[in-house]
Coordinates of C-alpha atoms in Angstrom, one line a residue:
M1 CA 0.0 0.0 0.0
T2 CA 1.2 3.5 -0.7
S3 CA 1.7 5.9 2.2
D4 CA -1.6 7.5 1.3
P5 CA -4.3 5.6 3.2
R6 CA -6.8 6.6 0.5
T7 CA -6.0 3.4 -1.5
A8 CA -7.2 -0.1 -0.8
G9 CA -4.1 -2.0 -2.0
A10 CA -1.8 -4.4 -0.1
S11 CA 0.0 -3.7 3.1
R12 CA 3.5 -2.3 2.8
S13 CA 6.1 -5.0 2.3
A14 CA 9.0 -5.6 4.6
S15 CA 12.5 -4.9 3.2
A16 CA 13.4 -7.9 1.1
S17 CA 16.8 -9.5 1.5
P18 CA 17.5 -11.8 -1.5
V19 CA 18.1 -15.5 -0.6
P20 CA 18.7 -18.5 -2.7
T21 CA 15.4 -19.6 -4.2
S22 CA 16.1 -22.9 -5.8
S23 CA 18.7 -25.6 -6.5
S24 CA 21.8 -24.5 -8.6
D25 CA 20.5 -25.9 -11.9
A26 CA 17.2 -23.9 -11.7
P27 CA 16.8 -20.8 -13.9
P28 CA 17.8 -17.4 -12.5
T29 CA 15.2 -15.7 -10.4
S30 CA 15.5 -12.2 -11.7
A31 CA 12.9 -11.0 -14.4
S32 CA 14.4 -11.8 -17.7
A33 CA 13.4 -11.1 -21.3
P34 CA 14.9 -13.7 -23.7
S35 CA 15.4 -12.8 -27.3
D36 CA 11.9 -13.7 -28.4
D37 CA 10.8 -10.9 -26.0
V38 CA 9.1 -13.3 -23.6
L39 CA 9.2 -11.9 -20.0
E40 CA 10.0 -14.7 -17.5
V41 CA 9.2 -14.3 -13.8
D42 CA 8.5 -16.7 -11.0
V43 CA 4.9 -15.7 -10.4
I44 CA 2.3 -14.1 -12.6
V45 CA -0.8 -12.6 -11.1
L46 CA -3.7 -11.6 -13.3
G47 CA -5.5 -8.8 -11.6
G48 CA -4.0 -5.7 -10.0
G49 CA -6.6 -5.2 -7.2
P50 CA -5.8 -5.5 -3.5
V51 CA -6.2 -9.3 -3.7
G52 CA -3.7 -9.6 -6.5
E53 CA -1.3 -7.2 -4.9
N54 CA -1.3 -9.2 -1.7
A55 CA -0.8 -12.5 -3.5
A56 CA 2.2 -11.2 -5.5
Q57 CA 3.8 -9.4 -2.4
Y58 CA 3.6 -12.4 -0.2
A59 CA 4.8 -14.8 -2.9
I60 CA 8.2 -13.0 -3.2
E61 CA 8.8 -10.8 -0.1
G62 CA 12.1 -11.6 1.6
T63 CA 13.4 -13.6 -1.4
G64 CA 14.9 -13.2 -4.8
L65 CA 11.8 -14.4 -6.4
T66 CA 10.1 -12.2 -9.0
A67 CA 6.5 -11.4 -9.8
A68 CA 4.4 -9.6 -12.5
I69 CA 1.0 -8.2 -12.1
V70 CA -1.1 -7.9 -15.3
E71 CA -3.8 -5.2 -15.0
G72 CA -6.2 -4.0 -17.8
E73 CA -7.5 -1.0 -16.0
R74 CA -6.2 0.7 -12.9
M75 CA -3.9 -0.8 -10.4
G76 CA -5.8 -1.0 -7.2
G77 CA -8.7 -2.6 -8.9
E78 CA -12.5 -2.4 -8.3
C79 CA -12.2 -1.8 -4.5
S80 CA -10.0 1.2 -4.9
Y81 CA -12.0 3.1 -7.4
W82 CA -15.5 1.7 -7.8
A83 CA -16.5 -0.1 -4.7
C84 CA -15.3 -0.2 -1.1
M85 CA -13.4 3.2 -1.0
P86 CA -15.8 5.5 -2.9
S87 CA -18.9 4.0 -1.3
K88 CA -17.6 4.4 2.3
A89 CA -16.2 7.9 1.4
L90 CA -19.8 8.8 0.5
L91 CA -21.5 7.1 3.4
R92 CA -19.3 8.2 6.4
P93 CA -20.4 11.9 6.3
L94 CA -24.0 10.7 6.1
D95 CA -23.5 8.5 9.2
V96 CA -22.1 11.5 11.0
R97 CA -25.1 13.6 9.9
A98 CA -27.5 10.8 11.0
A99 CA -25.8 10.6 14.5
A100 CA -26.1 14.4 14.9
A101 CA -29.7 14.4 13.9
H102 CA -30.4 12.0 16.8
L103 CA -28.5 13.8 19.5
P104 CA -29.9 16.8 21.3
G105 CA -27.6 19.7 21.9
I106 CA -26.1 19.7 18.4
T107 CA -27.4 21.1 15.1
T108 CA -27.8 18.6 12.2
P109 CA -25.2 19.3 9.5
E110 CA -26.3 20.2 6.1
I111 CA -25.4 18.0 3.1
D112 CA -23.2 19.7 0.5
V113 CA -23.5 17.6 -2.6
E114 CA -20.6 19.2 -4.4
E115 CA -18.2 18.7 -1.4
L116 CA -19.5 15.2 -0.8
L117 CA -18.6 14.2 -4.3
A118 CA -15.3 16.0 -4.0
R119 CA -14.4 13.9 -0.9
R120 CA -15.3 10.7 -3.0
D121 CA -12.9 11.9 -5.7
D122 CA -10.1 12.6 -3.2
W123 CA -10.5 9.0 -1.8
V124 CA -10.3 7.4 -5.2
S125 CA -7.2 9.5 -6.0
H126 CA -9.1 11.1 -8.8
Y127 CA -9.1 7.8 -10.5
D128 CA -5.3 8.0 -10.9
D129 CA -3.4 4.8 -10.1
T130 CA 0.0 6.4 -10.0
G131 CA 0.4 5.7 -6.2
Q132 CA -0.6 2.1 -6.5
V133 CA 2.0 1.5 -9.4
Q134 CA 4.7 3.2 -7.3
W135 CA 3.8 1.0 -4.3
A136 CA 3.9 -2.2 -6.6
E137 CA 7.2 -1.3 -8.2
G138 CA 8.7 -0.5 -4.8
A139 CA 7.7 -3.9 -3.6
G140 CA 9.6 -5.4 -6.5
L141 CA 6.7 -6.2 -8.6
T142 CA 6.6 -5.7 -12.4
V143 CA 3.4 -4.1 -13.6
V144 CA 2.2 -5.0 -17.1
R145 CA -0.6 -3.1 -18.6
G146 CA -3.2 -4.9 -20.7
H147 CA -5.7 -7.8 -20.6
G148 CA -4.0 -11.0 -19.6
A149 CA -5.2 -14.5 -20.5
L150 CA -3.8 -18.0 -20.2
S151 CA -2.2 -19.2 -23.5
G152 CA -0.5 -22.3 -22.3
E153 CA 0.9 -24.0 -19.2
R154 CA 2.4 -21.2 -17.0
E155 CA 2.1 -18.8 -20.0
V156 CA 0.1 -15.7 -20.2
T157 CA -0.4 -13.5 -23.3
V158 CA -1.2 -9.8 -22.7
R159 CA -3.1 -7.8 -25.1
P160 CA -4.6 -4.3 -25.1
A161 CA -7.6 -4.2 -22.9
D162 CA -11.1 -3.5 -24.2
G163 CA -11.8 0.2 -23.6
A164 CA -8.2 0.9 -22.5
G165 CA -7.7 4.6 -22.2
S166 CA -11.4 5.3 -21.8
D167 CA -12.6 7.4 -18.9
G168 CA -9.0 8.1 -18.0
A169 CA -8.1 4.4 -17.6
P170 CA -4.4 3.7 -18.4
A171 CA -3.8 2.1 -21.8
G172 CA -1.4 -0.7 -22.4
D173 CA 1.0 -1.6 -25.2
D174 CA -0.5 -2.1 -28.7
A175 CA 1.4 -5.3 -29.4
P176 CA 0.7 -8.6 -27.6
R177 CA 3.3 -9.6 -25.0
V178 CA 4.0 -13.1 -23.7
L179 CA 4.8 -13.8 -20.0
R180 CA 6.0 -17.1 -18.6
A181 CA 6.0 -18.2 -15.0
R182 CA 8.5 -20.5 -13.5
R183 CA 6.4 -21.2 -10.4
A184 CA 2.8 -20.2 -10.5
V185 CA 0.0 -18.2 -12.1
V186 CA -2.6 -16.7 -9.9
L187 CA -6.1 -15.7 -11.1
A188 CA -7.2 -12.7 -9.2
T189 CA -9.5 -11.2 -11.9
G190 CA -12.3 -10.2 -9.6
S191 CA -16.0 -10.3 -10.6
E192 CA -18.3 -8.6 -12.9
P193 CA -22.0 -7.5 -12.5
V194 CA -24.9 -9.8 -13.4
I195 CA -27.6 -8.0 -15.4
P196 CA -30.9 -9.9 -15.7
A197 CA -32.5 -10.2 -19.1
P198 CA -35.2 -7.6 -18.8
Y199 CA -32.6 -4.8 -18.1
R200 CA -29.9 -5.7 -20.5
E201 CA -31.0 -3.3 -23.3
L202 CA -31.6 -0.4 -21.1
A203 CA -28.0 0.6 -20.6
P204 CA -28.6 0.5 -16.8
W205 CA -26.3 1.9 -14.2
T206 CA -24.1 -0.7 -12.4
S207 CA -22.3 -0.2 -9.1
R208 CA -19.6 1.8 -11.0
D209 CA -22.1 4.4 -12.0
A210 CA -23.5 4.6 -8.5
T211 CA -20.2 5.0 -6.7
G212 CA -18.9 7.2 -9.5
V213 CA -22.0 9.4 -9.7
K214 CA -21.5 12.8 -11.4
E215 CA -25.1 13.5 -12.5
V216 CA -27.8 12.9 -9.8
P217 CA -31.0 11.6 -11.4
G218 CA -34.2 13.1 -10.0
R219 CA -35.8 9.7 -9.9
L220 CA -33.8 6.5 -9.4
L221 CA -35.0 2.9 -9.5
I222 CA -32.7 0.4 -7.8
V223 CA -33.2 -3.3 -8.8
G224 CA -32.0 -5.6 -6.0
G225 CA -32.0 -5.7 -2.2
G226 CA -28.5 -6.8 -1.3
V227 CA -25.5 -4.8 0.2
V228 CA -24.8 -2.7 -2.9
A229 CA -28.5 -1.8 -3.4
C230 CA -29.0 -0.8 0.2
E231 CA -25.9 1.2 0.5
A232 CA -26.4 2.9 -2.8
A233 CA -30.0 3.8 -1.8
T234 CA -28.6 5.5 1.2
W235 CA -26.2 7.9 -0.5
M236 CA -28.3 8.5 -3.6
R237 CA -31.3 9.6 -1.5
A238 CA -28.9 11.9 0.4
L239 CA -27.7 13.3 -3.0
G240 CA -31.3 14.2 -3.8
S241 CA -32.7 11.4 -5.8
E242 CA -36.2 10.0 -5.2
V243 CA -35.3 6.3 -4.7
T244 CA -37.5 3.3 -5.2
M245 CA -36.1 -0.2 -4.6
L246 CA -37.5 -3.1 -6.5
V247 CA -36.6 -6.2 -4.6
R248 CA -37.5 -9.6 -6.0
G249 CA -37.4 -11.4 -2.6
E250 CA -39.5 -10.8 0.5
R251 CA -36.9 -8.8 2.4
L252 CA -33.7 -6.8 2.1
L253 CA -30.3 -8.4 2.8
P254 CA -31.5 -12.0 2.4
S255 CA -28.3 -13.5 3.8
A256 CA -28.5 -11.5 7.1
E257 CA -30.5 -12.2 10.2
P258 CA -34.2 -11.3 9.5
E259 CA -34.2 -9.0 12.5
A260 CA -31.3 -7.0 11.1
S261 CA -32.9 -6.8 7.7
E262 CA -36.0 -5.3 9.1
H263 CA -34.1 -2.5 10.9
V264 CA -32.3 -1.7 7.6
R265 CA -35.6 -1.4 5.8
T266 CA -37.1 0.8 8.5
G267 CA -34.0 3.0 8.3
L268 CA -34.3 3.3 4.5
E269 CA -38.0 4.2 4.7
A270 CA -37.2 6.8 7.4
I271 CA -35.1 8.7 4.9
G272 CA -37.7 8.6 2.1
V273 CA -36.7 5.4 0.2
R274 CA -39.5 3.4 -1.1
V275 CA -39.0 -0.4 -0.8
I276 CA -41.1 -2.7 -3.0
T277 CA -40.7 -6.4 -2.2
G278 CA -41.8 -9.4 -4.3
A279 CA -41.1 -7.3 -7.4
S280 CA -40.5 -9.6 -10.4
A281 CA -40.0 -7.6 -13.7
Q282 CA -42.2 -8.6 -16.6
H283 CA -40.6 -6.2 -19.1
A284 CA -38.7 -2.9 -19.1
T285 CA -38.2 -0.2 -21.7
R286 CA -36.4 3.0 -22.1
D287 CA -36.5 6.0 -24.4
G288 CA -33.6 7.1 -26.5
V289 CA -31.1 4.3 -25.7
S290 CA -28.5 2.8 -28.0
Q291 CA -26.2 0.0 -27.1
D292 CA -23.4 2.5 -26.7
A293 CA -25.4 4.8 -24.6
A294 CA -23.4 4.2 -21.3
E295 CA -20.1 4.6 -23.0
E296 CA -21.3 7.8 -24.8
S297 CA -22.6 9.5 -21.7
G298 CA -20.0 8.3 -19.4
I299 CA -19.8 6.6 -15.9
G300 CA -22.1 8.2 -13.3
R301 CA -24.2 10.2 -15.8
V302 CA -27.8 9.5 -16.9
H303 CA -27.5 7.0 -19.7
G304 CA -30.7 7.6 -21.7
G305 CA -34.4 8.7 -21.5
E306 CA -37.1 7.8 -19.1
V307 CA -37.1 4.1 -17.8
R308 CA -40.4 2.1 -17.4
V309 CA -40.4 -1.1 -15.6
H310 CA -43.6 -3.3 -15.3
I311 CA -43.6 -5.8 -12.3
A312 CA -46.0 -8.3 -11.0
G313 CA -46.7 -9.5 -7.4
A314 CA -45.2 -6.5 -5.7
A315 CA -45.8 -5.5 -2.0
G316 CA -44.6 -2.1 -1.0
T317 CA -44.8 0.9 1.3
G318 CA -46.5 4.2 1.2
T319 CA -43.2 6.1 1.1
A320 CA -43.2 8.3 -2.0
G321 CA -40.6 7.4 -4.6
A322 CA -39.9 7.2 -8.3
G323 CA -43.1 7.2 -10.2
A324 CA -45.1 6.5 -7.1
Q325 CA -48.8 6.9 -6.7
D326 CA -50.5 6.6 -3.3
G327 CA -49.0 3.2 -2.2
G328 CA -50.5 1.0 0.3
A329 CA -49.1 -0.2 3.7
R330 CA -46.3 -2.6 4.0
G331 CA -47.3 -6.1 3.0
G332 CA -50.2 -4.8 0.9
N333 CA -50.5 -3.9 -2.8
S334 CA -47.8 -1.5 -4.0
G335 CA -50.4 0.9 -5.2
E336 CA -48.5 1.4 -8.6
E337 CA -51.1 1.8 -11.5
D338 CA -50.8 -1.4 -13.5
G339 CA -47.5 -2.3 -11.7
D340 CA -45.6 0.3 -13.7
F341 CA -42.7 2.2 -12.3
T342 CA -40.9 5.2 -14.1
A343 CA -37.7 6.8 -13.4
D344 CA -34.9 9.0 -14.9
E345 CA -32.3 6.2 -14.3
I346 CA -32.1 2.6 -13.2
L347 CA -29.4 1.0 -11.1
V348 CA -29.2 -2.9 -11.4
A349 CA -27.5 -4.3 -8.3
T350 CA -28.5 -7.9 -8.6
G351 CA -25.2 -9.6 -7.8
R352 CA -21.9 -10.4 -9.4
R353 CA -20.1 -13.4 -10.8
P354 CA -16.5 -14.4 -10.9
R355 CA -14.8 -12.9 -14.0
L356 CA -13.5 -16.1 -15.6
Q357 CA -15.0 -16.1 -19.1
D358 CA -12.1 -14.2 -20.7
V359 CA -9.0 -15.4 -18.8
G360 CA -8.0 -18.2 -21.3
L361 CA -9.0 -21.2 -19.3
E362 CA -9.9 -23.1 -22.4
A363 CA -6.3 -22.8 -23.6
V364 CA -5.3 -25.2 -20.7
G365 CA -8.3 -27.4 -20.9
L366 CA -10.2 -25.9 -18.0
S367 CA -13.6 -24.3 -17.4
P368 CA -15.0 -21.8 -14.8
N369 CA -16.5 -24.8 -13.1
D370 CA -13.0 -26.3 -12.5
V371 CA -12.0 -23.0 -10.9
R372 CA -15.0 -22.9 -8.6
G373 CA -14.5 -26.6 -7.7
G374 CA -10.8 -26.2 -7.0
A375 CA -9.9 -28.7 -9.7
L376 CA -6.7 -26.8 -10.9
P377 CA -3.2 -27.9 -11.8
D378 CA -0.7 -27.2 -9.1
W379 CA 0.8 -24.3 -11.0
L380 CA -2.5 -22.4 -11.2
R381 CA -4.3 -20.7 -8.2
A382 CA -7.5 -18.6 -8.0
V383 CA -8.2 -16.2 -5.3
G384 CA -10.7 -13.5 -4.3
D385 CA -13.9 -13.0 -6.2
A386 CA -12.5 -15.1 -9.1
S387 CA -12.3 -18.2 -6.7
G388 CA -16.0 -18.1 -5.9
E389 CA -15.3 -17.6 -2.2
A390 CA -16.8 -14.8 -0.2
P391 CA -16.7 -11.7 -2.5
L392 CA -15.3 -9.4 0.1
T393 CA -12.1 -7.5 -0.2
H394 CA -10.8 -8.3 3.3
W395 CA -11.4 -12.0 2.9
G396 CA -9.8 -12.0 -0.5
K397 CA -6.7 -10.3 0.8
Y398 CA -6.5 -12.8 3.7
R399 CA -6.8 -15.7 1.3
A400 CA -4.2 -14.0 -1.1
R401 CA -1.6 -13.7 1.8
V402 CA -2.2 -17.4 2.6
I403 CA -1.7 -18.5 -1.1
G404 CA 1.2 -16.1 -1.6
E405 CA 3.0 -17.7 1.4
E406 CA 2.2 -21.3 0.1
I407 CA 3.8 -20.3 -3.3
R408 CA 6.8 -18.8 -1.6
D409 CA 7.3 -21.7 0.7
A410 CA 7.1 -24.3 -2.2
A411 CA 9.7 -22.3 -4.1
L412 CA 12.1 -22.3 -1.3
A413 CA 11.5 -25.9 -0.1
D414 CA 14.8 -27.1 -1.5
V415 CA 17.0 -24.4 0.0
E416 CA 15.7 -23.5 3.4
P417 CA 13.5 -25.1 6.0
T418 CA 9.8 -24.8 5.3
P419 CA 7.7 -23.8 8.3
P420 CA 4.7 -25.9 9.1
P421 CA 1.5 -24.7 7.5
E422 CA -0.3 -22.1 9.7
P423 CA -3.9 -22.8 10.6
V424 CA -6.3 -21.3 8.1
A425 CA -9.5 -19.6 9.3
E426 CA -12.6 -21.5 8.2
G427 CA -14.9 -20.0 5.6
R428 CA -17.6 -19.4 8.1
A429 CA -15.5 -16.9 10.0
V430 CA -16.0 -14.3 7.4
P431 CA -17.0 -10.8 8.7
Q432 CA -19.1 -8.3 6.7
V433 CA -20.4 -4.8 7.4
V434 CA -23.3 -3.2 5.6
F435 CA -22.9 0.6 6.0
T436 CA -26.4 1.6 6.0
D437 CA -28.2 3.4 8.9
P438 CA -28.3 1.4 11.0
Q439 CA -25.1 -0.5 10.2
V440 CA -25.3 -4.3 10.0
A441 CA -22.1 -6.1 11.2
S442 CA -22.0 -9.9 11.1
V443 CA -19.6 -12.8 11.1
G444 CA -20.2 -16.6 10.9
L445 CA -23.5 -18.4 10.5
I446 CA -26.9 -16.8 11.0
E447 CA -29.4 -18.9 12.9
S448 CA -31.2 -20.4 10.1
A449 CA -27.9 -21.3 8.2
A450 CA -26.5 -22.9 11.4
R451 CA -29.6 -25.1 11.8
D452 CA -29.6 -26.0 8.1
A453 CA -26.0 -27.1 8.5
G454 CA -27.0 -29.5 11.2
F455 CA -25.9 -27.6 14.4
D456 CA -27.9 -27.8 17.6
V457 CA -27.9 -24.2 18.5
V458 CA -28.8 -21.9 21.3
V459 CA -29.6 -18.3 20.4
A460 CA -29.3 -15.0 22.5
Q461 CA -30.8 -11.8 21.4
V462 CA -31.0 -8.3 23.0
P463 CA -32.0 -4.8 21.8
F464 CA -28.9 -3.0 20.5
E465 CA -29.7 -0.2 22.8
G466 CA -29.8 -2.7 25.6
S467 CA -26.6 -1.5 27.2
A468 CA -25.6 1.9 28.6
G469 CA -22.7 2.3 26.1
S470 CA -24.7 1.4 23.0
A471 CA -27.8 3.6 24.2
L472 CA -25.5 6.5 24.6
L473 CA -24.6 6.5 20.9
R474 CA -28.0 7.9 20.0
D475 CA -30.7 8.9 22.4
D476 CA -33.3 7.1 20.3
A477 CA -31.0 4.2 19.2
S478 CA -32.7 1.0 18.0
G479 CA -31.4 -2.1 16.5
V480 CA -30.5 -5.8 17.5
A481 CA -27.7 -7.8 18.8
K482 CA -27.7 -11.6 18.4
I483 CA -25.4 -14.5 18.8
V484 CA -25.7 -18.2 17.7
V485 CA -23.9 -20.7 19.9
D486 CA -23.2 -24.4 19.3
A487 CA -25.1 -26.3 22.0
V488 CA -22.5 -29.1 22.0
T489 CA -19.3 -27.3 22.1
R490 CA -20.6 -24.0 23.5
R491 CA -18.6 -22.1 21.1
L492 CA -19.8 -19.1 19.1
L493 CA -21.0 -19.9 15.5
G494 CA -22.1 -16.5 14.5
A495 CA -23.0 -13.0 15.6
T496 CA -25.0 -10.1 14.2
F497 CA -25.1 -6.5 15.3
A498 CA -27.5 -4.0 13.8
G499 CA -27.2 -0.5 15.2
P500 CA -25.1 2.7 15.2
D501 CA -21.4 2.1 14.7
A502 CA -22.0 -1.7 14.8
A503 CA -19.0 -2.2 12.6
E504 CA -16.7 -1.5 15.5
I505 CA -18.1 -4.3 17.6
V506 CA -18.0 -7.3 15.2
H507 CA -14.3 -8.0 15.3
A508 CA -14.5 -9.5 18.8
A509 CA -16.9 -12.0 17.5
T510 CA -14.5 -12.9 14.6
V511 CA -11.7 -13.4 17.1
A512 CA -14.0 -15.7 19.2
I513 CA -14.9 -17.8 16.2
V514 CA -11.4 -18.2 14.8
G515 CA -10.0 -18.8 18.3
E516 CA -12.9 -21.4 19.1
I517 CA -13.4 -19.6 22.4
P518 CA -16.2 -21.1 24.5
V519 CA -18.7 -18.8 25.9
D520 CA -17.8 -19.4 29.5
V521 CA -14.4 -18.1 28.8
L522 CA -15.7 -15.1 26.8
R523 CA -17.6 -14.0 30.0
H524 CA -14.2 -13.1 31.4
A525 CA -13.3 -10.7 28.6
V526 CA -14.7 -7.7 30.5
P527 CA -16.0 -4.8 28.3
S528 CA -15.3 -1.2 29.3
Y529 CA -18.2 0.8 30.7
P530 CA -20.0 2.6 29.1
T531 CA -19.2 1.3 25.6
A532 CA -21.3 -0.5 23.0
S533 CA -19.1 -3.6 23.7
E534 CA -21.2 -4.1 26.8
L535 CA -23.6 -5.8 24.5
W536 CA -21.4 -8.8 24.8
L537 CA -22.1 -9.1 28.5
R538 CA -25.9 -8.7 27.8
L539 CA -25.9 -11.4 25.2
L540 CA -23.9 -13.8 27.3
E541 CA -26.1 -13.3 30.2
E542 CA -29.1 -14.2 28.0
L543 CA -27.7 -17.7 27.4
P544 CA -28.8 -20.6 29.8
R545 CA -27.2 -20.2 33.2
E546 CA -25.2 -23.5 32.8
Y547 CA -23.3 -21.8 29.8
R548 CA -21.7 -19.7 32.4
H549 CA -19.4 -22.6 33.3
A550 CA -17.3 -25.0 31.4
A551 CA -19.2 -27.7 29.3
P552 CA -19.1 -31.2 30.7
Q553 CA -15.8 -33.0 30.1
G554 CA -15.3 -34.0 26.6
R555 CA -18.1 -31.8 25.1
R556 CA -15.6 -29.3 23.6
E557 CA -13.8 -31.8 21.6

């Protein structure tokens, strides 16, 4: 990572002291370019986002090994410019404003749209990746511009990326370039948005347009009810859009605890967002749209004329929104005439899929299913969104560090002692924060998922404002705190917090799950008074009294 915290790249590498990397008859470890202009390195990473940066850094740090990162857009990837960083740059001032609005003795700050977008631009380095490139080169990594795809075993061919140079994105070399890896190739190509059929011809906004917003539409339809949809609804409403969410399912945030989802819906409705559930699109049209409309207008600008979406089976709220008539109460008819919704722009936030269709898997006899199933040759690894694991930057970076170290240890196995493998956190210990109002912070299994997985569980639940510290955050704070405990081992399986600043509480639950700490031991981790962490004491006290003592002998095994 550069010294500027406004990037989401890898952590700064330690000073590298070259050491022998292989037996004496192995090829040299410095990056080399033979006469046929093939660049040879030890490790090639496809994708220059935070995950790819971590994989490359950890694969070579402290050694004489070499690595190249191939990136077709900006070094720093989706997270730095179009996802985590810009969305949180937009949401944090709104969180402060909301807190002030709920605390007597302080005047609620005004929203300055121009300044809010300027803050976003600062935190994405004005879409300039110079700092990220400098970090990578300083860590000993070779940056190769262009779209890389497998063209053979341990071989990558790099060509100019589609759209290179557009919207200020750096362009690569015009001529194809061949790279060969002595050790490994890592796929860190991220993911791409999924656009359902009814919306594909509308040139809809994707998450990039929402985080990169330059032109605020007066009326905005958001299709989807997941994290991106909920967060975007929050900042687009604050920027001045009338927002209506068309949610196919019966609730927002379907992977969260239902109680937390309900609090998020209440929070969105309180700021004027209209939430329509059970909304299945029958057809959608738009005026004045060509296939190139999005490219012609640019990211974050309105891509065409008025949008019309016809849906069936909707249940909504009476909150005014895009194209709204006098809607009914929650759970009733949406009130939209003939099920039609109109808006100036539409954001489709219906999920993402690993970007594996254009990385050359067929050149080595593989398919995307092989990647998702882990059926890869020993020289090829996948990490981050591309692997099909949890599509979260922090989890991808963690897995990249693990994989990078595995590549490094394998390369050095013949010349220095290889440390025993470190324990790796199980996939269920993945934390996530949704930065809505209230925030939702969770880790591990929700109650229904734990039961579906066959666990015998005990659940404790308290109001988020149920401790002095959490109640002090806002005088009218509301939310929920919930933990799921394995009744056999009495260890934590999952935790969810929905409330103000919930993001700052969840890490303790992550530590408890990874450390497999039984709840009778957690009782002795005393929270400070008065802080929101006191919720832990309330939750543990809600468990059966016998859980305050160690489980019968053998039950923790």
